[in-house]
Short mmCIF file of C-alpha atoms and ligand atoms in Angstrom, two decimals:
data_model
loop_
_atom_site.label_atom_id
_atom_site.label_comp_id
_atom_site.label_asym_id
_atom_site.label_seq_id
_atom_site.Cartn_x
_atom_site.Cartn_y
_atom_site.Cartn_z
CA UNK A 1292 134.87 -72.05 31.59
CA UNK A 1293 133.62 -71.56 35.09
CA UNK A 1294 136.18 -68.88 35.84
CA UNK A 1295 135.20 -67.11 32.64
CA UNK A 1296 131.58 -67.19 33.70
CA UNK A 1297 132.52 -65.85 37.10
CA UNK A 1298 134.56 -63.06 35.59
CA UNK A 1299 131.77 -62.03 33.26
CA UNK A 1300 129.37 -61.97 36.19
CA UNK A 1301 131.84 -59.89 38.15
CA UNK A 1302 132.25 -57.49 35.26
CA UNK A 1303 128.50 -57.02 34.92
CA UNK A 1304 128.25 -56.49 38.69
CA UNK A 1305 131.00 -53.88 38.54
CA UNK A 1306 129.33 -52.11 35.63
CA UNK A 1307 126.07 -51.98 37.57
CA UNK A 1308 127.86 -50.49 40.56
CA UNK A 1309 129.57 -48.01 38.27
CA UNK A 1310 126.30 -46.82 36.74
CA UNK A 1311 124.71 -46.58 40.16
CA UNK A 1312 127.59 -44.51 41.53
CA UNK A 1313 127.60 -42.23 38.47
CA UNK A 1314 123.86 -41.77 38.76
CA UNK A 1315 123.99 -41.03 42.48
CA UNK A 1316 126.97 -38.75 42.02
CA UNK A 1317 125.15 -36.84 39.30
CA UNK A 1318 121.87 -36.76 41.19
CA UNK A 1319 123.73 -35.32 44.17
CA UNK A 1320 123.93 -32.03 42.27
CA UNK A 1321 120.17 -31.64 42.63
CA UNK A 1322 119.68 -32.54 46.27
CA UNK A 1323 120.78 -30.82 49.44
CA UNK A 1324 123.20 -30.64 51.18
CA UNK A 1325 125.63 -29.05 48.73
CA UNK A 1326 129.29 -29.12 49.58
CA UNK A 1327 130.43 -25.89 47.93
CA UNK A 1328 133.73 -25.74 49.70
CA UNK A 1329 134.69 -29.18 48.46
CA UNK A 1330 133.66 -28.22 44.95
CA UNK A 1331 135.75 -25.06 44.93
CA UNK A 1332 138.70 -27.03 46.28
CA UNK A 1333 138.29 -29.66 43.56
CA UNK A 1334 137.90 -27.04 40.85
CA UNK A 1335 141.08 -25.42 42.00
CA UNK A 1336 142.91 -28.73 42.00
CA UNK A 1337 141.55 -29.80 38.63
CA UNK A 1338 141.61 -26.44 36.91
CA UNK A 1339 144.43 -24.18 37.98
CA UNK A 1340 146.51 -27.20 38.89
CA UNK A 1341 146.36 -28.57 35.33
CA UNK A 1342 146.72 -25.27 33.52
CA UNK A 1343 150.48 -25.17 33.13
CA UNK A 1344 150.88 -28.69 31.80
CA UNK A 1345 147.97 -28.28 29.39
CA UNK A 1346 149.33 -25.01 28.05
CA UNK A 1347 152.75 -26.58 27.59
CA UNK A 1348 151.54 -29.69 25.83
CA UNK A 1349 149.05 -27.84 23.65
CA UNK A 1350 151.68 -25.38 22.55
CA UNK A 1351 154.06 -28.07 21.37
CA UNK A 1352 151.38 -30.18 19.70
CA UNK A 1353 150.14 -27.12 17.84
CA UNK A 1354 153.67 -26.33 16.65
CA UNK A 1355 154.43 -29.92 15.65
CA UNK A 1356 151.19 -30.25 13.74
CA UNK A 1357 151.79 -26.99 11.96
CA UNK A 1358 155.32 -28.06 11.01
CA UNK A 1359 154.17 -31.39 9.62
CA UNK A 1360 151.36 -29.89 7.61
CA UNK A 1361 153.42 -26.99 6.30
CA UNK A 1362 156.07 -29.42 5.10
CA UNK A 1363 153.63 -31.77 3.41
CA UNK A 1364 151.34 -29.10 1.99
CA UNK A 1365 154.14 -27.01 0.57
CA UNK A 1366 155.30 -30.04 -1.45
CA UNK A 1367 151.84 -30.08 -2.96
CA UNK A 1368 151.84 -26.31 -3.35
CA UNK A 1369 148.93 -25.90 -0.95
CA UNK A 1370 150.72 -24.26 1.98
CA UNK A 1371 147.94 -21.73 2.41
CA UNK A 1372 145.63 -24.47 3.67
CA UNK A 1373 147.80 -25.06 6.75
CA UNK A 1374 145.74 -22.78 8.97
CA UNK A 1375 142.47 -24.32 7.96
CA UNK A 1376 143.55 -27.92 8.43
CA UNK A 1377 145.40 -27.25 11.68
CA UNK A 1378 142.42 -25.31 12.99
CA UNK A 1379 139.89 -28.01 12.20
CA UNK A 1380 142.03 -30.82 13.60
CA UNK A 1381 142.71 -28.96 16.80
CA UNK A 1382 139.25 -27.63 17.52
CA UNK A 1383 137.29 -30.69 16.54
CA UNK A 1384 139.60 -33.51 17.49
CA UNK A 1385 143.07 -33.06 18.91
CA UNK A 1386 142.30 -30.36 21.45
CA UNK A 1387 139.47 -32.14 23.28
CA UNK A 1388 141.10 -35.57 23.17
CA UNK A 1389 144.54 -34.40 24.20
CA UNK A 1390 143.26 -32.25 27.04
CA UNK A 1391 141.03 -35.13 28.14
CA UNK A 1392 143.95 -37.55 28.22
CA UNK A 1393 146.17 -35.16 30.15
CA UNK A 1394 143.29 -34.46 32.54
CA UNK A 1395 142.75 -38.18 33.09
CA UNK A 1396 146.45 -38.74 33.71
CA UNK A 1397 146.80 -35.89 36.12
CA UNK A 1398 143.44 -35.27 37.76
CA UNK A 1399 141.75 -38.67 37.34
CA UNK A 1400 144.67 -40.53 38.84
CA UNK A 1401 144.76 -38.03 41.70
CA UNK A 1402 141.05 -38.49 42.42
CA UNK A 1403 141.37 -42.28 42.36
CA UNK A 1404 144.36 -42.45 44.66
CA UNK A 1405 142.99 -39.86 47.07
CA UNK A 1406 139.65 -41.63 47.43
CA UNK A 1407 141.45 -44.97 47.56
CA UNK A 1408 143.60 -43.95 50.47
CA UNK A 1409 140.55 -42.46 52.19
CA UNK A 1410 138.86 -45.85 51.89
CA UNK A 1411 141.90 -47.71 53.20
CA UNK A 1412 142.38 -45.22 56.04
CA UNK A 1413 138.71 -45.66 57.11
CA UNK A 1414 138.05 -41.99 56.36
CA UNK A 1415 135.09 -42.90 54.16
CA UNK A 1416 133.68 -45.05 56.96
CA UNK A 1417 134.15 -42.13 59.33
CA UNK A 1418 132.10 -39.91 57.03
CA UNK A 1419 129.28 -42.43 57.12
CA UNK A 1420 129.46 -42.68 60.89
CA UNK A 1421 129.02 -38.91 61.06
CA UNK A 1422 125.96 -39.20 58.84
CA UNK A 1423 127.58 -37.79 55.71
CA UNK A 1424 126.86 -39.44 52.37
CA UNK A 1425 130.31 -40.13 50.90
CA UNK A 1426 128.95 -40.04 47.36
CA UNK A 1427 127.63 -36.54 47.83
CA UNK A 1428 130.58 -35.29 49.77
CA UNK A 1429 133.29 -36.84 47.60
CA UNK A 1430 131.91 -37.89 44.22
CA UNK A 1431 129.51 -35.10 43.33
CA UNK A 1432 132.01 -32.25 43.77
CA UNK A 1433 134.54 -34.15 41.67
CA UNK A 1434 132.11 -34.81 38.83
CA UNK A 1435 131.01 -31.19 38.86
CA UNK A 1436 134.52 -29.85 38.91
CA UNK A 1437 135.55 -32.08 36.00
CA UNK A 1438 132.49 -31.12 33.97
CA UNK A 1439 133.16 -27.44 34.53
CA UNK A 1440 136.94 -27.36 34.31
CA UNK A 1441 137.70 -29.68 31.42
CA UNK A 1442 135.82 -27.54 28.84
CA UNK A 1443 137.57 -24.43 30.12
CA UNK A 1444 140.96 -26.13 29.92
CA UNK A 1445 140.14 -27.42 26.45
CA UNK A 1446 139.32 -23.94 25.18
CA UNK A 1447 142.53 -22.57 26.65
CA UNK A 1448 144.48 -25.50 25.19
CA UNK A 1449 142.92 -24.95 21.76
CA UNK A 1450 143.88 -21.27 21.79
CA UNK A 1451 147.45 -22.02 22.80
CA UNK A 1452 147.75 -24.75 20.14
CA UNK A 1453 146.55 -22.32 17.50
CA UNK A 1454 149.08 -19.73 18.65
CA UNK A 1455 151.82 -22.33 18.37
CA UNK A 1456 150.62 -23.31 14.94
CA UNK A 1457 150.53 -19.65 13.93
CA UNK A 1458 154.08 -19.10 15.10
CA UNK A 1459 155.40 -21.97 12.97
CA UNK A 1460 153.29 -21.11 9.95
CA UNK A 1461 154.32 -17.46 9.93
CA UNK A 1462 157.87 -17.40 11.25
CA UNK A 1463 159.18 -20.77 10.10
CA UNK A 1464 157.15 -21.58 7.03
CA UNK A 1465 156.82 -17.89 6.00
CA UNK A 1466 153.13 -17.83 5.36
CA UNK A 1467 150.92 -14.79 5.66
CA UNK A 1468 149.78 -14.19 9.23
CA UNK A 1469 146.62 -12.36 8.21
CA UNK A 1470 145.65 -15.17 5.93
CA UNK A 1471 146.32 -17.74 8.68
CA UNK A 1472 143.99 -15.95 11.09
CA UNK A 1473 141.32 -15.37 8.51
CA UNK A 1474 141.25 -19.08 7.71
CA UNK A 1475 140.99 -19.83 11.43
CA UNK A 1476 138.11 -17.36 11.65
CA UNK A 1477 136.43 -19.09 8.73
CA UNK A 1478 136.38 -22.42 10.50
CA UNK A 1479 135.05 -21.02 13.78
CA UNK A 1480 131.56 -21.79 12.59
CA UNK A 1481 128.84 -23.08 14.85
CA UNK A 1482 129.23 -26.73 13.73
CA UNK A 1483 132.92 -26.92 14.53
CA UNK A 1484 132.66 -25.10 17.82
CA UNK A 1485 129.75 -27.25 18.92
CA UNK A 1486 131.55 -30.46 17.95
CA UNK A 1487 134.60 -29.34 19.88
CA UNK A 1488 132.83 -28.18 22.99
CA UNK A 1489 130.43 -31.06 23.60
CA UNK A 1490 133.30 -33.52 23.86
CA UNK A 1491 135.01 -32.14 26.97
CA UNK A 1492 131.75 -32.23 28.94
CA UNK A 1493 131.34 -35.91 28.19
CA UNK A 1494 135.03 -36.69 28.73
CA UNK A 1495 135.03 -34.79 32.03
CA UNK A 1496 132.10 -36.71 33.44
CA UNK A 1497 133.56 -40.00 32.23
CA UNK A 1498 136.94 -39.33 33.84
CA UNK A 1499 135.45 -38.24 37.17
CA UNK A 1500 132.96 -41.12 37.38
CA UNK A 1501 135.54 -43.75 36.44
CA UNK A 1502 138.19 -42.40 38.80
CA UNK A 1503 135.81 -42.03 41.73
CA UNK A 1504 134.40 -45.50 41.16
CA UNK A 1505 137.87 -47.02 41.07
CA UNK A 1506 138.93 -45.05 44.13
CA UNK A 1507 135.94 -46.01 46.24
CA UNK A 1508 136.26 -49.69 45.37
CA UNK A 1509 139.90 -49.85 46.48
CA UNK A 1510 140.90 -52.74 48.67
CA UNK A 1511 144.10 -54.47 49.62
CA UNK A 1512 146.64 -51.97 50.95
CA UNK A 1513 149.38 -50.30 48.95
CA UNK A 1514 149.20 -52.81 46.12
CA UNK A 1515 145.47 -52.21 45.90
CA UNK A 1516 146.07 -48.50 45.70
CA UNK A 1517 148.54 -48.97 42.87
CA UNK A 1518 146.02 -51.11 41.00
CA UNK A 1519 143.31 -48.51 41.57
CA UNK A 1520 145.36 -45.65 40.18
CA UNK A 1521 146.59 -47.57 37.17
CA UNK A 1522 143.12 -48.83 36.37
CA UNK A 1523 141.55 -45.42 36.72
CA UNK A 1524 143.96 -43.97 34.17
CA UNK A 1525 143.88 -46.88 31.72
CA UNK A 1526 140.10 -47.21 31.76
CA UNK A 1527 139.69 -43.43 31.43
CA UNK A 1528 142.04 -43.39 28.44
CA UNK A 1529 140.12 -46.14 26.69
CA UNK A 1530 136.80 -44.53 27.55
CA UNK A 1531 137.94 -41.18 26.13
CA UNK A 1532 139.21 -42.64 22.87
CA UNK A 1533 136.15 -44.81 22.30
CA UNK A 1534 133.74 -42.06 23.33
CA UNK A 1535 135.57 -39.69 21.00
CA UNK A 1536 134.99 -41.95 18.04
CA UNK A 1537 131.32 -42.47 18.87
CA UNK A 1538 130.77 -38.75 19.48
CA UNK A 1539 132.51 -37.82 16.26
CA UNK A 1540 130.35 -40.22 14.32
CA UNK A 1541 127.15 -38.98 15.94
CA UNK A 1542 128.04 -35.31 15.68
CA UNK A 1543 129.01 -35.52 12.02
CA UNK A 1544 125.72 -37.22 11.33
CA UNK A 1545 123.63 -34.80 13.36
CA UNK A 1546 125.37 -31.74 11.95
CA UNK A 1547 124.84 -33.02 8.44
CA UNK A 1548 128.43 -33.53 7.30
CA UNK A 1549 128.79 -36.19 4.64
CA UNK A 1550 131.78 -38.46 5.09
CA UNK B 429 122.81 -53.38 74.48
CA UNK B 430 124.53 -55.16 71.60
CA UNK B 431 123.30 -58.54 70.54
CA UNK B 432 124.63 -60.68 67.70
CA UNK B 433 122.29 -63.50 66.76
CA UNK B 434 123.89 -66.12 64.52
CA UNK B 435 125.63 -63.54 62.36
CA UNK B 436 127.61 -64.61 59.32
CA UNK B 437 129.58 -62.27 57.14
CA UNK B 438 131.77 -62.60 54.07
CA UNK B 439 133.57 -60.24 51.71
CA UNK B 440 132.57 -61.62 48.33
CA UNK B 441 133.45 -65.29 48.61
CA UNK B 442 135.82 -64.83 51.53
CA UNK B 443 134.19 -65.91 54.78
CA UNK B 444 135.10 -63.80 57.78
CA UNK B 445 132.49 -64.46 60.45
CA UNK B 446 130.58 -67.66 60.80
CA UNK B 447 127.41 -68.03 62.85
CA UNK B 448 128.54 -65.64 65.54
CA UNK B 449 126.40 -65.04 68.61
CA UNK B 450 127.16 -62.93 71.67
CA UNK B 451 125.76 -60.04 73.62
CA UNK B 452 127.33 -57.12 75.42
CA UNK B 453 125.67 -54.95 78.04
CA UNK B 454 125.85 -51.21 78.28
CA UNK B 455 128.40 -51.01 81.07
CA UNK B 456 130.62 -53.93 80.19
CA UNK B 457 134.26 -53.47 79.33
CA UNK B 458 135.08 -55.95 76.65
CA UNK B 459 138.28 -56.72 74.80
CA UNK B 460 137.97 -58.62 71.55
CA UNK B 461 141.26 -60.37 70.90
CA UNK B 462 142.40 -62.14 67.81
CA UNK B 463 145.07 -62.30 65.17
CA UNK B 464 145.38 -60.09 62.11
CA UNK B 465 142.65 -60.68 59.58
CA UNK B 466 140.42 -62.61 61.96
CA UNK B 467 137.58 -60.14 61.55
CA UNK B 468 137.91 -57.89 64.58
CA UNK B 469 137.39 -54.68 62.64
CA UNK B 470 134.56 -56.35 60.77
CA UNK B 471 132.67 -56.94 64.03
CA UNK B 472 132.86 -53.26 64.98
CA UNK B 473 131.70 -52.22 61.52
CA UNK B 474 128.75 -54.57 61.80
CA UNK B 475 127.77 -53.09 65.17
CA UNK B 476 127.38 -49.58 63.75
CA UNK B 477 125.83 -50.71 60.51
CA UNK B 478 128.71 -49.92 58.16
CA UNK B 479 128.49 -53.50 56.94
CA UNK B 480 125.45 -55.73 56.64
CA UNK B 481 125.60 -59.37 57.64
CA UNK B 482 124.87 -62.08 55.08
CA UNK B 483 122.60 -63.77 57.57
CA UNK B 484 121.62 -63.44 61.20
CA UNK B 485 120.43 -60.47 63.22
CA UNK B 486 122.18 -57.63 64.99
CA UNK B 487 120.14 -55.98 67.73
CA UNK B 488 121.07 -52.66 69.28
CA UNK B 489 118.94 -51.87 72.32
CA UNK B 490 116.52 -54.47 71.06
CA UNK B 491 116.20 -52.95 67.57
CA UNK B 492 117.21 -55.00 64.56
CA UNK B 493 119.57 -52.84 62.50
CA UNK B 494 120.18 -55.20 59.62
CA UNK B 495 117.36 -53.86 57.45
CA UNK B 496 117.73 -50.19 58.32
CA UNK B 497 118.50 -47.54 55.71
CA UNK B 498 121.48 -45.23 56.02
CA UNK B 499 119.19 -42.46 57.34
CA UNK B 500 117.62 -44.68 59.99
CA UNK B 501 121.07 -45.82 61.07
CA UNK B 502 121.90 -42.28 62.19
CA UNK B 503 119.87 -42.84 65.34
CA UNK B 504 121.79 -46.01 66.03
CA UNK B 505 125.20 -44.55 65.35
CA UNK B 506 124.85 -41.66 67.79
CA UNK B 507 124.72 -44.22 70.57
CA UNK B 508 128.31 -45.13 69.84
CA UNK B 509 131.63 -43.46 69.61
CA UNK B 510 133.75 -45.27 67.08
CA UNK B 511 137.49 -44.79 66.84
CA UNK B 512 138.89 -46.47 63.78
CA UNK B 513 142.20 -48.20 63.38
CA UNK B 514 144.95 -45.54 63.04
CA UNK B 515 142.50 -42.79 63.96
CA UNK B 516 141.20 -42.10 60.46
CA UNK B 517 141.50 -38.33 60.73
CA UNK B 518 140.56 -36.48 57.53
CA UNK B 519 143.96 -35.55 56.23
CA UNK B 520 142.71 -32.57 54.26
CA UNK B 521 141.43 -30.90 57.43
CA UNK B 522 143.32 -29.38 60.34
CA UNK B 523 143.16 -30.96 63.79
CA UNK B 524 140.55 -28.51 64.97
CA UNK B 525 138.47 -28.91 61.81
CA UNK B 526 138.54 -32.66 62.31
CA UNK B 527 137.05 -32.31 65.77
CA UNK B 528 134.61 -29.69 64.51
CA UNK B 529 133.40 -31.94 61.69
CA UNK B 530 130.82 -33.99 63.62
CA UNK B 531 129.71 -30.86 65.49
CA UNK B 532 128.90 -29.23 62.15
CA UNK B 533 127.06 -32.26 60.83
CA UNK B 534 125.15 -33.23 63.92
CA UNK B 535 124.49 -30.17 66.03
CA UNK B 536 122.95 -26.80 65.35
CA UNK B 537 125.86 -24.97 66.99
CA UNK B 538 127.07 -21.63 65.70
CA UNK B 539 130.62 -21.34 64.36
CA UNK B 540 131.68 -19.68 67.59
CA UNK B 541 130.30 -22.46 69.75
CA UNK B 542 131.84 -25.10 67.52
CA UNK B 543 135.19 -23.40 67.77
CA UNK B 544 134.98 -23.17 71.54
CA UNK B 545 133.86 -26.77 71.95
CA UNK B 546 136.57 -28.14 69.64
CA UNK B 547 139.29 -26.21 71.44
CA UNK B 548 137.97 -27.37 74.78
CA UNK B 549 137.96 -31.01 73.70
CA UNK B 550 141.52 -30.73 72.44
CA UNK B 551 142.65 -29.03 75.62
CA UNK B 552 141.28 -31.98 77.56
CA UNK B 553 143.84 -34.25 75.89
CA UNK B 554 146.66 -31.73 76.09
CA UNK B 555 146.66 -30.81 72.44
CA UNK B 556 145.71 -27.14 72.59
CA UNK B 557 149.00 -26.32 70.89
CA UNK B 558 148.17 -28.51 67.92
CA UNK B 559 144.79 -27.04 66.91
CA UNK B 560 146.14 -25.61 63.68
CA UNK B 561 148.28 -28.59 62.72
CA UNK B 562 147.46 -30.95 59.91
CA UNK B 563 147.09 -34.65 60.82
CA UNK B 564 150.31 -35.53 59.00
CA UNK B 565 152.24 -33.38 61.46
CA UNK B 566 151.03 -35.39 64.47
CA UNK B 567 152.66 -38.36 66.11
CA UNK B 568 150.76 -41.65 66.29
CA UNK B 569 149.70 -41.06 69.86
CA UNK B 570 148.49 -37.51 69.22
CA UNK B 571 146.61 -38.80 66.19
CA UNK B 572 144.66 -41.28 68.33
CA UNK B 573 143.91 -38.68 70.97
CA UNK B 574 142.41 -36.34 68.38
CA UNK B 575 140.44 -39.22 66.90
CA UNK B 576 139.03 -40.18 70.29
CA UNK B 577 137.93 -36.61 70.96
CA UNK B 578 136.41 -36.30 67.50
CA UNK B 579 134.45 -39.51 67.90
CA UNK B 580 132.68 -38.24 71.00
CA UNK B 581 132.43 -34.56 70.14
CA UNK B 582 128.85 -34.46 68.94
CA UNK B 583 127.37 -37.67 70.23
CA UNK B 584 126.39 -38.72 73.69
CA UNK B 585 127.74 -42.19 73.34
CA UNK B 586 126.48 -44.96 75.56
CA UNK B 587 129.24 -47.19 74.37
CA UNK B 588 132.72 -46.61 73.04
CA UNK B 589 134.21 -48.74 70.30
CA UNK B 590 137.97 -48.68 69.83
CA UNK B 591 139.69 -50.40 66.96
CA UNK B 592 143.32 -51.09 67.84
CA UNK B 593 143.51 -47.92 69.90
CA UNK B 594 147.03 -48.61 71.11
CA UNK B 595 148.50 -50.65 68.28
CA UNK B 596 151.70 -49.27 66.83
CA UNK B 597 152.33 -46.90 69.73
CA UNK B 598 155.30 -46.85 72.06
CA UNK B 599 154.53 -47.94 75.65
CA UNK B 600 154.35 -44.40 76.96
CA UNK B 601 151.89 -43.20 74.34
CA UNK B 602 149.90 -46.41 74.70
CA UNK B 603 149.71 -45.71 78.41
CA UNK B 604 148.34 -42.23 77.74
CA UNK B 605 145.67 -43.68 75.48
CA UNK B 606 144.71 -46.35 78.01
CA UNK B 607 144.33 -43.73 80.72
CA UNK B 608 142.25 -41.59 78.39
CA UNK B 609 139.98 -44.51 77.57
CA UNK B 610 139.42 -45.25 81.24
CA UNK B 611 138.95 -41.58 82.02
CA UNK B 612 136.33 -41.05 79.31
CA UNK B 613 134.26 -44.02 80.33
CA UNK B 614 134.31 -42.82 83.93
CA UNK B 615 132.78 -45.01 86.57
CA UNK B 616 130.14 -47.06 84.85
CA UNK B 617 130.67 -46.53 81.13
CA UNK B 618 131.24 -49.49 78.87
CA UNK B 619 133.41 -50.02 75.84
CA UNK B 620 134.61 -52.60 73.42
CA UNK B 621 138.24 -52.51 72.49
CA UNK B 622 139.52 -54.59 69.63
CA UNK B 623 143.19 -55.39 69.87
CA UNK B 624 145.91 -57.94 69.60
CA UNK B 625 147.90 -56.32 72.39
CA UNK B 626 146.92 -58.43 75.35
CA UNK B 627 148.77 -56.26 77.83
CA UNK B 628 146.60 -53.23 77.08
CA UNK B 629 143.52 -55.44 76.98
CA UNK B 630 144.27 -56.56 80.53
CA UNK B 631 144.62 -53.01 81.73
CA UNK B 632 141.31 -51.95 80.29
CA UNK B 633 138.81 -54.75 80.12
CA UNK B 634 137.27 -57.28 82.42
CA UNK B 635 135.65 -59.48 79.83
CA UNK B 636 137.61 -61.08 77.03
CA UNK B 637 136.51 -62.62 73.77
CA UNK B 638 138.92 -64.44 71.55
CA UNK B 639 138.17 -64.56 67.85
CA UNK B 640 139.52 -67.29 65.66
CA UNK B 641 138.46 -68.80 62.35
CA UNK B 642 135.24 -66.80 62.17
CA UNK B 643 134.00 -67.80 65.62
CA UNK B 644 134.48 -66.92 69.26
CA UNK B 645 136.63 -69.62 70.84
CA UNK B 646 136.76 -67.98 74.24
CA UNK B 647 134.50 -65.65 76.19
CA UNK B 648 135.12 -65.04 79.86
CA UNK B 649 136.79 -63.07 82.62
CA UNK B 650 140.39 -62.42 83.49
CA UNK B 651 140.99 -65.47 85.64
CA UNK B 652 139.48 -67.94 83.19
CA UNK B 653 141.51 -66.40 80.37
CA UNK B 654 144.71 -66.80 82.36
CA UNK B 655 143.81 -70.41 83.05
CA UNK B 656 142.83 -71.22 79.48
CA UNK B 657 144.55 -74.13 77.79
CA UNK B 658 143.63 -73.16 74.23
CA UNK B 659 146.95 -73.07 72.37
CA UNK B 660 146.35 -69.76 70.51
CA UNK B 661 145.44 -68.05 73.75
CA UNK B 662 148.55 -69.42 75.46
CA UNK B 663 150.63 -67.82 72.72
CA UNK B 664 148.93 -64.47 73.33
CA UNK B 665 149.45 -64.82 77.09
CA UNK B 666 153.16 -65.34 76.63
CA UNK B 667 153.48 -61.64 75.79
CA UNK B 668 152.04 -60.88 79.19
CA UNK B 669 154.77 -62.86 80.96
CA UNK B 670 157.45 -61.02 79.08
CA UNK B 671 155.86 -57.77 80.11
CA UNK B 672 155.69 -58.74 83.75
CA UNK B 673 159.13 -60.15 84.12
CA UNK B 674 160.95 -57.70 81.92
N1 ATP C 1865 136.87 -54.58 51.80
C1 ATP C 1865 137.34 -55.84 51.86
N2 ATP C 1865 137.25 -56.66 50.81
C2 ATP C 1865 137.68 -57.93 50.87
N3 ATP C 1865 138.25 -58.49 51.95
C3 ATP C 1865 138.37 -57.73 53.05
C4 ATP C 1865 137.93 -56.37 53.07
N4 ATP C 1865 138.18 -55.86 54.29
C5 ATP C 1865 138.75 -56.86 55.00
N5 ATP C 1865 138.88 -57.98 54.26
C6 ATP C 1865 139.41 -59.27 54.72
O1 ATP C 1865 138.58 -59.77 55.74
C7 ATP C 1865 139.35 -60.28 56.81
C8 ATP C 1865 138.94 -59.67 58.12
O2 ATP C 1865 139.23 -58.29 58.08
P1 ATP C 1865 139.29 -57.39 59.37
O3 ATP C 1865 139.68 -56.04 58.93
O4 ATP C 1865 138.01 -57.50 60.11
O5 ATP C 1865 140.46 -58.06 60.21
P2 ATP C 1865 141.11 -57.62 61.59
O6 ATP C 1865 140.89 -58.75 62.53
O7 ATP C 1865 140.62 -56.29 61.97
O8 ATP C 1865 142.64 -57.59 61.21
P3 ATP C 1865 143.78 -56.52 61.59
O9 ATP C 1865 144.33 -56.94 62.90
O10 ATP C 1865 144.75 -56.68 60.49
O11 ATP C 1865 143.14 -55.19 61.61
C9 ATP C 1865 140.80 -60.03 56.46
O12 ATP C 1865 141.40 -61.23 56.10
C10 ATP C 1865 140.78 -59.09 55.31
O13 ATP C 1865 141.77 -59.43 54.38
MG1 MG C 1866 141.41 -54.44 62.06
#
């Protein structure tokens, strides 16, 4: 009982620290000094560094989805709906979530382990000794880069997925290419695009805040670093999936879809 | 210059320092000895305000630093030159950029002046060849030399703090570091070196504190340390005999 109480207290303490760090990290965007060089470096790491893997994964998911749907829909004689269903699932749901998960696995884990080893190697202490606020120097550029790069990667991923889906629909399932594209165009309405593009902003800030928080609270040598990295990824994954559900619910409601 | 007044410190529920009191003057050369995990690094971090004590006061030049904000601590920190365990160079920056870092943050120098000063500092420790290297390409001894130069680049330190400056180095590199430490402090300059290598401590310091179980169990000069009968200290002194005979 007592240990449970202690753990709950600890959890609440950690959550408080997490909110504080996220707030300070975010507020750092509005106050000088700005560390542009660090931001560009982070954007490069997060963005161009993740491009290849996101393109690859998106392509195959798009193709697989298209195959599944073509097979099932043609049994029902509704093959021509493939484009529409694939398009909606990718733009509103699969694209943002998948890109977010890959981003968390690749970039979030990198942020956490880098900051963690900076903590263990006293590099963060050194920054403070030199009068540099570690939150501004390390956390703010990472939050910004995630908020900016994840939406871009998501859009690229969506496009590639749709191309993959198109390839399967037209060349494997022998549907009409013009019809496929026109049904994609039909679903590129404001509601769908909005629903799909709000998510990566939220996911990006969640991933960066969680990973930086985990990284900066690293202690206990190599084992501690392992724990940090694992936790950053696991917590980010859960946060993305839960946030996705909540966002979907809210967005459907706000945009006036009836379920 | 440094005064600890009944300072206690713990990480969460793990007690590290217990009711610690001592003071160090500006030109003293102190070695803080102790085993791994006895809180040596913690003491240095308390001195420059990186950690706050749970209770007690820490006075630097008579000013209590325990309630100061991070901004106010800047004025305290420039009085010191702190070299962390293993050097703590920023591994994303080149050697020269590491030395230039505090110059950029603390001084109004132009890029040209910063460049000149950084190169000059590195030349002083014989590392002019390594300016463009990344920290990972340096040996342990070179690493420490860069770190020492970086720590004093922008400040005019009254006191140098070294955390395990020679630990993990071969005797020759350790010797270079010891000479550098003595050279930097010149005639009257003081420093605190934290170490568990008693041989280097003897070369550098003339006052010794021994940390154990959260308190100072010994504080005195060379002769009294050599004559001490405290068992832990005898174990440390054994290393000295080996060094002398062998
Ligand atoms: N951030 C931290 N969180 C929790 N415990 C810590 C933290 N940093 C240090 N400790 C613990 O506090 C104790 C004192 O740490 P400190 O780093 O001051 O020891 P040290 O005397 O410098 O040891 P070493 O010779 O290994 O450097 C150690 O037992 C360590 O495990
Ligand atoms: Mg230490």
